[in-house]
Coordinates of C-alpha atoms and ligand atoms in Angstrom, one line a residue:
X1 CA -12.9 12.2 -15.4
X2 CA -9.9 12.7 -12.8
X3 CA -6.3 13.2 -15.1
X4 CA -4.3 11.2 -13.0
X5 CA -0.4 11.8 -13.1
X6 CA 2.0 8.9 -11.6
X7 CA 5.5 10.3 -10.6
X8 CA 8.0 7.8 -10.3
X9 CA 7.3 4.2 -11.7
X10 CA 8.8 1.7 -10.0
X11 CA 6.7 -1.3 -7.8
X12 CA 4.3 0.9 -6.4
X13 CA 3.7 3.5 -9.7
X14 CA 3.7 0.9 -12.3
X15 CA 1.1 -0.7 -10.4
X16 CA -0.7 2.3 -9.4
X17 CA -1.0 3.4 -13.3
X18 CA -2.2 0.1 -14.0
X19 CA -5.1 0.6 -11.5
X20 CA -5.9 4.2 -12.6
X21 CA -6.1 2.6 -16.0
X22 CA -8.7 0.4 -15.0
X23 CA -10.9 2.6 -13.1
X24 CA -14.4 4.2 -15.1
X25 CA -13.9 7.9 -13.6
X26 CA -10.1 7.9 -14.1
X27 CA -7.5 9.3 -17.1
X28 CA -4.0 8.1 -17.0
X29 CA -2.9 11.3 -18.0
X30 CA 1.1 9.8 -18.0
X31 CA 3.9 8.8 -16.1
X32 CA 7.6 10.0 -15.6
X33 CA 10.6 8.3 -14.9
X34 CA 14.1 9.2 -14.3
X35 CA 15.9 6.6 -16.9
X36 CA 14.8 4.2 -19.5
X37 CA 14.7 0.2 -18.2
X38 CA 12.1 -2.6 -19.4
X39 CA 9.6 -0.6 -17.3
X40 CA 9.8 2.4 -19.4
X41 CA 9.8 0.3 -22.5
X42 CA 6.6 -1.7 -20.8
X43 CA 5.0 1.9 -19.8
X44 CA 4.8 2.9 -23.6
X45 CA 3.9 -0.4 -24.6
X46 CA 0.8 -0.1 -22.5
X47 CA 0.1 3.2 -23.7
X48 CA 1.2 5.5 -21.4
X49 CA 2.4 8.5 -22.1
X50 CA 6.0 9.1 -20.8
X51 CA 7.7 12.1 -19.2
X52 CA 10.9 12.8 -18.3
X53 CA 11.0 12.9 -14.7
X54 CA 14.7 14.4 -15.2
X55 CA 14.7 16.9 -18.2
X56 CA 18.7 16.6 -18.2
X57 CA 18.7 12.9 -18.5
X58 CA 15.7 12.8 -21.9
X59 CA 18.7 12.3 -24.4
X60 CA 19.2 8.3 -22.8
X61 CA 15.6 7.6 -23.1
X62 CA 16.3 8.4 -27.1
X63 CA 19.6 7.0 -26.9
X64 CA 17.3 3.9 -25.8
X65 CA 14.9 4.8 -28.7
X66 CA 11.9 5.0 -26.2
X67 CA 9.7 8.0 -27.1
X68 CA 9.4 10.9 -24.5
X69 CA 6.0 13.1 -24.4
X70 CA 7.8 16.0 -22.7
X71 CA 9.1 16.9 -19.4
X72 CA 7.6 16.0 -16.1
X73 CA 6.4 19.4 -15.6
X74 CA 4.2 19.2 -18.3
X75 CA 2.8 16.1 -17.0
X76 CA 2.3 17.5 -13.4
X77 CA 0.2 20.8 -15.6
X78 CA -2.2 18.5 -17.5
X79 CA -3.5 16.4 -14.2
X80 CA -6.1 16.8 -11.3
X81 CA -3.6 15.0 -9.5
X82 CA -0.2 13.7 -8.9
X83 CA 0.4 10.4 -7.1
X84 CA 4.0 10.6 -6.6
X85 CA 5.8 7.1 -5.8
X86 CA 9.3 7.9 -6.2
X87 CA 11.9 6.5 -3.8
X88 CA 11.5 7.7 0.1
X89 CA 12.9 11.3 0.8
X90 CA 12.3 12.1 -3.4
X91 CA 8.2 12.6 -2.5
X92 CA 9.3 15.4 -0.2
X93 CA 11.9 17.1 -2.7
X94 CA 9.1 17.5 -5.6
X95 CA 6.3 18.3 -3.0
X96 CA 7.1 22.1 -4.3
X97 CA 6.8 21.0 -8.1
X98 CA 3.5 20.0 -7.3
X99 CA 2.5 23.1 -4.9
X100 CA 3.5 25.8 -8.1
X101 CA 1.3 24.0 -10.5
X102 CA -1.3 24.1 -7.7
X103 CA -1.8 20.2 -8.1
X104 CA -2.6 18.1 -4.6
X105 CA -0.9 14.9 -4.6
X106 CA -0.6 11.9 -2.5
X107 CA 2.8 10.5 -1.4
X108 CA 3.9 7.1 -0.5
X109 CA 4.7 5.7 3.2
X110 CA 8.5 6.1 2.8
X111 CA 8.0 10.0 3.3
X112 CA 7.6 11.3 6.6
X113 CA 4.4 11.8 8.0
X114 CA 4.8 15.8 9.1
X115 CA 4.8 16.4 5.0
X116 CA 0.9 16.1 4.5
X117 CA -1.9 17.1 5.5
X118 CA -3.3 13.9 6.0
X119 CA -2.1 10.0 6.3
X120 CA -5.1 8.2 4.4
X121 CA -6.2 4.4 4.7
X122 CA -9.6 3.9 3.0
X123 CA -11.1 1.8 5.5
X124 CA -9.9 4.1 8.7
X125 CA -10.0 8.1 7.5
X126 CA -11.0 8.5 3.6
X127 CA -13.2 11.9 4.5
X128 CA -10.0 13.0 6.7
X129 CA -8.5 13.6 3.0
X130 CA -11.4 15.1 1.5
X131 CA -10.3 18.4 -0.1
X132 CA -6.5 18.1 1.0
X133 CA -3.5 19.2 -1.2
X134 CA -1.0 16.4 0.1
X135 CA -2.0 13.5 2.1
X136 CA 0.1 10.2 2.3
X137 CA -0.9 6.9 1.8
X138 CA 0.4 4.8 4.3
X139 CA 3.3 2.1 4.1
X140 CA 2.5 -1.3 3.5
X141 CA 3.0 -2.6 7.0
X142 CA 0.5 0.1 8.5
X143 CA -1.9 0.0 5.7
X144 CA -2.5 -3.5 7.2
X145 CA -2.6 -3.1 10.9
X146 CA -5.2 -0.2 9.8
X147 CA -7.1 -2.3 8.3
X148 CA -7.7 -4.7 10.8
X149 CA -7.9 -2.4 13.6
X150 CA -10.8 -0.9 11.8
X151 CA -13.7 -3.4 12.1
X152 CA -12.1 -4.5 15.3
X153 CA -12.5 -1.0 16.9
X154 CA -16.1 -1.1 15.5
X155 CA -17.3 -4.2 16.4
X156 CA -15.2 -4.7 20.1
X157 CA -13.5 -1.9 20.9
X158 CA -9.3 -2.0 21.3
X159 CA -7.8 -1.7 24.6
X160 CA -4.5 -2.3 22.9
X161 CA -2.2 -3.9 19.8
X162 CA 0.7 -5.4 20.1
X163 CA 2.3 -6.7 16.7
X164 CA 5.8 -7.9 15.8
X165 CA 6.2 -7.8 11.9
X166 CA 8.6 -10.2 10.2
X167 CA 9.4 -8.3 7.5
X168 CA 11.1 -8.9 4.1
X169 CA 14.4 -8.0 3.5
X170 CA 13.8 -6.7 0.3
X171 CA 11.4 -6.5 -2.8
X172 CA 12.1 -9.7 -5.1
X173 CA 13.8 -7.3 -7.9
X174 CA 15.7 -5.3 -5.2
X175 CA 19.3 -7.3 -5.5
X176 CA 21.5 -4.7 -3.7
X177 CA 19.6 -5.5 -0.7
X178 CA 20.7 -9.1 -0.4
X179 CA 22.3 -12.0 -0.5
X180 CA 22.0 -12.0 3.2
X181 CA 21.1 -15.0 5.5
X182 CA 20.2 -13.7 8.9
X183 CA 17.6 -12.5 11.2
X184 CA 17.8 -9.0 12.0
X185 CA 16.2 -7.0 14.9
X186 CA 15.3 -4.1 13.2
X187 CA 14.8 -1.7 14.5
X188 CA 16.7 -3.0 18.0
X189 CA 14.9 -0.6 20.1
X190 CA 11.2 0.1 20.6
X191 CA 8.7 0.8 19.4
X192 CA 9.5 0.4 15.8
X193 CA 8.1 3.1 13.8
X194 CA 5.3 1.1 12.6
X195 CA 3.1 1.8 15.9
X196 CA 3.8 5.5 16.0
X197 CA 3.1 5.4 12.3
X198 CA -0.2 3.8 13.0
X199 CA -0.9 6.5 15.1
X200 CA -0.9 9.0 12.5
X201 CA -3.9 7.7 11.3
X202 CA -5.6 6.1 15.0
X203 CA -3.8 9.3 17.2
X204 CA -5.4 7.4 20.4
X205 CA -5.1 3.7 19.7
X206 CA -2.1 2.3 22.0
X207 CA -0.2 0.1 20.2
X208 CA 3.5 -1.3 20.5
X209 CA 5.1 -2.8 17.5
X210 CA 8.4 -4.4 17.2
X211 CA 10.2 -6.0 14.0
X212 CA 12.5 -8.6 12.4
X213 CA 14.1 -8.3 8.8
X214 CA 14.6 -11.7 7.4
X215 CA 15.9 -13.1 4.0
X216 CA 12.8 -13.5 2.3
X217 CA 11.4 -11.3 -0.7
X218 CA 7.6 -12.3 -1.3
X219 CA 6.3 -10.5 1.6
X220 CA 5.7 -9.5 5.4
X221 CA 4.1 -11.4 8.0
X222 CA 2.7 -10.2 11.1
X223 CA 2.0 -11.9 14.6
X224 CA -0.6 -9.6 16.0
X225 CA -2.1 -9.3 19.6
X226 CA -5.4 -7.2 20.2
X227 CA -6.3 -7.0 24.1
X228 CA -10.4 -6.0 22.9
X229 CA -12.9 -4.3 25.6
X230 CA -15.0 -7.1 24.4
X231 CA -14.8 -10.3 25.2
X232 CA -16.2 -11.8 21.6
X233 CA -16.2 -16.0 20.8
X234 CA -13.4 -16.6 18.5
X235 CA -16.2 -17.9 15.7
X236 CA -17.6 -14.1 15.9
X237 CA -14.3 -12.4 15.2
X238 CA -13.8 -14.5 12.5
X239 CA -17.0 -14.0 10.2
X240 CA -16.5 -10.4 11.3
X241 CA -13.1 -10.4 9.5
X242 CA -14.7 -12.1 6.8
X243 CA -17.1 -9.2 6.0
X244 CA -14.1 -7.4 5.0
X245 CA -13.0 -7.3 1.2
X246 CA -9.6 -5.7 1.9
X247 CA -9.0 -9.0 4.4
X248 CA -9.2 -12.4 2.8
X249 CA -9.5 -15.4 5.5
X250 CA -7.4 -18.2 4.3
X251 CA -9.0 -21.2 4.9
X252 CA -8.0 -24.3 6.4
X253 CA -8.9 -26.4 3.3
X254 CA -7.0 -24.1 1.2
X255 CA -3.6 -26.0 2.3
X256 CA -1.6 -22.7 2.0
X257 CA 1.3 -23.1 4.8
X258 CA 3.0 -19.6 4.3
X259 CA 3.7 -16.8 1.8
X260 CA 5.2 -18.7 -1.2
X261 CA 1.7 -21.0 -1.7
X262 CA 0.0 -17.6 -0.9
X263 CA 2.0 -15.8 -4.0
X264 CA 1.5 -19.1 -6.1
X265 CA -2.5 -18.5 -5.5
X266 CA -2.6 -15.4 -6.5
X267 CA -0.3 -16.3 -9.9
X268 CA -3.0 -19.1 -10.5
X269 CA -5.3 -16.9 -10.0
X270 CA -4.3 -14.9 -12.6
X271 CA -3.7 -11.6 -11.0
X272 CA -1.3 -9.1 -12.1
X273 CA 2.0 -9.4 -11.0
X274 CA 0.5 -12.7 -8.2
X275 CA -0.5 -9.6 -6.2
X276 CA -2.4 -9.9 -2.8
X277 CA -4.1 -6.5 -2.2
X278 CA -6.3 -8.2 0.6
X279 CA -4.6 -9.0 4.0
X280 CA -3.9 -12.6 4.1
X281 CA -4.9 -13.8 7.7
X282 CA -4.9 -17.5 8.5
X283 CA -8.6 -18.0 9.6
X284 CA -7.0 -20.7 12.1
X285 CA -4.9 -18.3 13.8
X286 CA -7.8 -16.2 14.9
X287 CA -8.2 -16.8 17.7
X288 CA -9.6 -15.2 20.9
X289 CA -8.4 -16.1 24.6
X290 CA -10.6 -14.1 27.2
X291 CA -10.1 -10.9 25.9
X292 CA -7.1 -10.9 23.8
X293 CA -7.2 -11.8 19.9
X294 CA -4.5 -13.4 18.3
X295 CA -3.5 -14.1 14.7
X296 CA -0.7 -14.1 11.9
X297 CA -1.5 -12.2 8.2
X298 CA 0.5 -12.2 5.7
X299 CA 1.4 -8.2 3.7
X300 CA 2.0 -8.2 0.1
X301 CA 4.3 -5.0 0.6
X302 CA 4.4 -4.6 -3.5
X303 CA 0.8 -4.6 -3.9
X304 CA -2.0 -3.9 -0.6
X305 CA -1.4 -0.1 -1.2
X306 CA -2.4 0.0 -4.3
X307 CA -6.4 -0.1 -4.3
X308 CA -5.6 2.3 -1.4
X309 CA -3.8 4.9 -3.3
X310 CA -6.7 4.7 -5.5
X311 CA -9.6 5.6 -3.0
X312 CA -7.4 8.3 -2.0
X313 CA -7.5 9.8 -5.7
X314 CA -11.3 10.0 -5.3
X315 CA -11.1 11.1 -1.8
X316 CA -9.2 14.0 -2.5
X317 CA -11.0 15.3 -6.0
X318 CA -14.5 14.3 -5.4
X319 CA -16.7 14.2 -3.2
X320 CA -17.1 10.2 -3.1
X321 CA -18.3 8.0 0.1
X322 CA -16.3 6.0 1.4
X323 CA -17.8 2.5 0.7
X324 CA -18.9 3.9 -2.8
X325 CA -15.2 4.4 -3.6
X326 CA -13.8 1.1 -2.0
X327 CA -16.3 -1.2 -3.8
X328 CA -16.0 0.7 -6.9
X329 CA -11.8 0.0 -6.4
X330 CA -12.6 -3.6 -5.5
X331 CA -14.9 -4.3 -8.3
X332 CA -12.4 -3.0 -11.2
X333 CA -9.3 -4.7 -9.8
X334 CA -10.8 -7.7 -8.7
X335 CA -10.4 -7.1 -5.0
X336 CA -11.9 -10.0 -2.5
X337 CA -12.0 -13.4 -2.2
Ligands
NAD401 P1 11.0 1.9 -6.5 O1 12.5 2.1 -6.3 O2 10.6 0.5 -6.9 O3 10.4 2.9 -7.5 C1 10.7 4.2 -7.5 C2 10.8 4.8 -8.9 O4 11.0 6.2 -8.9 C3 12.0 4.2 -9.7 O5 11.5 3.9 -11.0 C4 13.0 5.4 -9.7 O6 13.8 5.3 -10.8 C5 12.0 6.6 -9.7 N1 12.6 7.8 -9.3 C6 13.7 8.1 -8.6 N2 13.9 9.4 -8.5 C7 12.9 10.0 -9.1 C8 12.5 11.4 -9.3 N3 13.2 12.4 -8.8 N4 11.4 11.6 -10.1 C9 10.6 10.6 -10.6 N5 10.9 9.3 -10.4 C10 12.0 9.0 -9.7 O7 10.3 2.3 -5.1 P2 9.0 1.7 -4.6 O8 9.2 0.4 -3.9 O9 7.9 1.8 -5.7 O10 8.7 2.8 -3.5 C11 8.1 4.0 -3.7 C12 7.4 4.6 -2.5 O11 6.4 3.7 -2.1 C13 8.4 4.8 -1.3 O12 7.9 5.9 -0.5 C14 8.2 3.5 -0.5 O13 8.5 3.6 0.8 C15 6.7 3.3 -0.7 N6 6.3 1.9 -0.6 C16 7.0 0.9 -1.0 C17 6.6 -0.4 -0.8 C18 7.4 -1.6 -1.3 O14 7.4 -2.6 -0.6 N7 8.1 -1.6 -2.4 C19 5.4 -0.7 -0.1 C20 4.6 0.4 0.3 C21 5.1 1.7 0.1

C-alpha cells in the first residue's frame, strides 16, 4: 500500500483525500490543516487523521474541540508521499519539510513550474515522473488543454493551438474574490501563462493562449483552435475524442446549454461535490474546417485535477503503466461517461 499524506485541505486536498480513500493500493495516512473550519470537523468525521499543519496554532483546533493526531511533521514521517495542496507560493515554502524527511511530493499548479522536477498530466508524461522527488500537477486550465492535445497529436498531428479561456472569477466558496460584475482581460498582454505553462509539459507544441475573468464561479470555459497536419472529417475527430474517458462529449440530445446544466448533471448524477473530472466538450462544437479544429469545453477548475493527482501518486512510487493507473483511477471514482 502507498501511505499517502495530503498537506493542505482545502478544494483541491479535501478532494484529493477523498480519492486516495477510495483507491485499492492507497492509505490515507492523514491530513493537516492550518485552522479548524467545517472541513476540519468534516476531515475527522470521515476518518482522517488530522495534523497540525501549524504546530503554534494546535491550541484553536482544541479550543474548537476537534481532535489533533500530532504535528504535520509527523504526518509528512509516516507517508510514501506528500501531496501538498496548500495555497500557491505555500507548496514552495514546505518543499524543504518534505526534502529532510526524504519524502517526494507532488505540488499543485499554483507553484511555479522551475520547483519540480517534473509537470505531470496522466494522459501526456506519467513515465516523465517515474522515480521523481517533486513533480507538479498541472493547473486546471492546462490539465485540460493537455488532455486534448494528447489524442489530437496522436491521431493528426498539431501544427498549432490557439485557445482563449473564459475563466471564473473565483471558486463558488471563495467570497473575497467577488461581488464583481465585469469582464476582465486577464492577463492584458500575451500570451497568458497558460500556453507557456502548457509547454512545460509539450516543450515543442506552439500554442498561444489568451484569457478573460468573468463573474461566474461553477467553472472555466475554453474556445479552442487546433490548426492539425491532418486534414481529418469532423465525424472522425469526434469519435476520436470520444475514446477518451478523461473527455466526455456532451451530446446534443443532452439539452445542456452551458456550465450551470453541466454542474446540475453531475449533482443528479450523484457525484461528489457535482464534480466534472472529464473535460466537458460540446460534441457540436467540434468541428473541423480544412485543417483547423474548433470547439468550446467546459473545466471544472475544483475537480479535473483530481484523478490526475492520483495517477501521479502511482507514477511516482511504483512502477505502474500508464493506462493501468488511469483506468484503475477512473474505475474507483467513477470517471467517464
Ligand atoms: P484552498 O485555499 O481552497 O485550500 C488550501 C488549503 O491549504 C486551505 O485549507 C488553507 O487553510 C491551507 N493552508 C494554508 N497554508 C497552509 C500551510 N502552510 N500548510 C498547510 N495547509 C495550509 O486552495 P485550493 O484552491 O485547494 O488550491 C490549492 C492549490 O491547487 C494551489 O496551488 C492552486 O493553484 C491549485 N489549484 C486550484 C484550483 C482551483 O480552482 N481551486 C484548480 C487547480 C489547481
Amino acid at each position: 500500500m502507498i501511505r499517502v499524506a495530503v498537506n493542505g485541505y482545502g478544494t483541491i486536498g479535501k478532494r484529493v483525500a477523498d480519492a486516495v480513500a477510495a483507491q485499492p493500493d492507497m492509505t490515507l495516512v492523514g491530513v493537516a490543516k492550518t485552522r479548524p473550519n467545517f472541513e476540519a470537523e468534516q476531515a475527522v468525521a470521515n476518518g482522517y487523521p488530522l495534523y497540525a499543519a501549524i504546530e503554534e496554532r494546535a491550541d484553536r483546533f482544541a479550543e474548537a474541540g476537534i481532535e489533533l493526531a500530532g504535528p504535520v511533521e509527523e504526518l509528512v514521517a509516516a507517508a510514501d508521499i506528500v501531496v501538498d495542496a496548500t495555497p500557491s507560493g505555500v507548496g514552495a515554502e514546505n518543499k524543504e519539510l518534505y526534502e529532510e524527511h526524504g519524502v517526494p511530493a507532488l505540488f499543485q499548479g499554483g507553484e511555479d513550474a522551475d520547483l519540480v522536477d517534473v509537470s505531470f498530466n496522466a494522459r501526456s508524461n506519467f513515465d516523465a515522473a517515474t522515480g521523481a522527488d517533486a513533480v507538479r500537477v498541472v493547473s486546471c486550465n492546462t490539465t485540460g488543454l493537455a488532455r486534448l492535445i494528447a489524442p489530437l497529436e496522436e491521431a493528426y498531428g498539431v501544427e498549432k493551438v490557439r485557445a482563449t479561456l473564459v475563466r471564473r472569477g473565483g471558486d463558488p466558496a471563495q467570497s473575497g474574490r467577488g461581488p464583481i460584475n465585469d469582464i476582465l482581460p486577464n492577463p492584458v498582454s500575451l500570451p497568458s501563462h497558460h500556453g507557456p505553462d502548457v509547454n512545460t509539459i509539450y516543450p515543442d507544441l506552439e500554442i498561444d493562449t489568451l484569457a478573460f475573468k468573468v463573474p461566474a464561479t461553477l467553472m472555466h470555459m475554453h474556445a479552442v483552435n487546433v490548426t492539425l497536419e491532418d486534414t481529418p472529417r469532423t465525424a472522425a475527430v469526434r469519435e476520436r475524442l470520444t475514446d477518451e474517458s478523461r473527455l466526455y462529449l456532451i451530446p446534443e440530445s443532452a439539452d445542456i446549454d452551458g456550465t450551470g446544466a453541466l454542474k446540475e448533471y453531475m449533482l443528479d448524477l450523484g457525484r461528489p461535490r457535482g464534480d466534472l473530472w472529464e473535460n466537458g466538450i460540446w460534441r457540436e462544437s467540434v468541428t473541423v474546417e480544412g485543417a483547423d479544429l474548433y470547439l468550446f469545453q467546459a473545466i471544472h477548475q475544483e475537480s479535473d485535477v483530481v484523478p490526475e493527482n492520483i495517477d501521479a501518486i502511482r507514477a511516482v512510487t511504483r512502477e505502474t503503466a500508464a493506462g493501468e493507473s488511469m483506468a484503475l483511477t477512473d474505475e474507483t471514482l467513477g470517471v467517464g461517461l
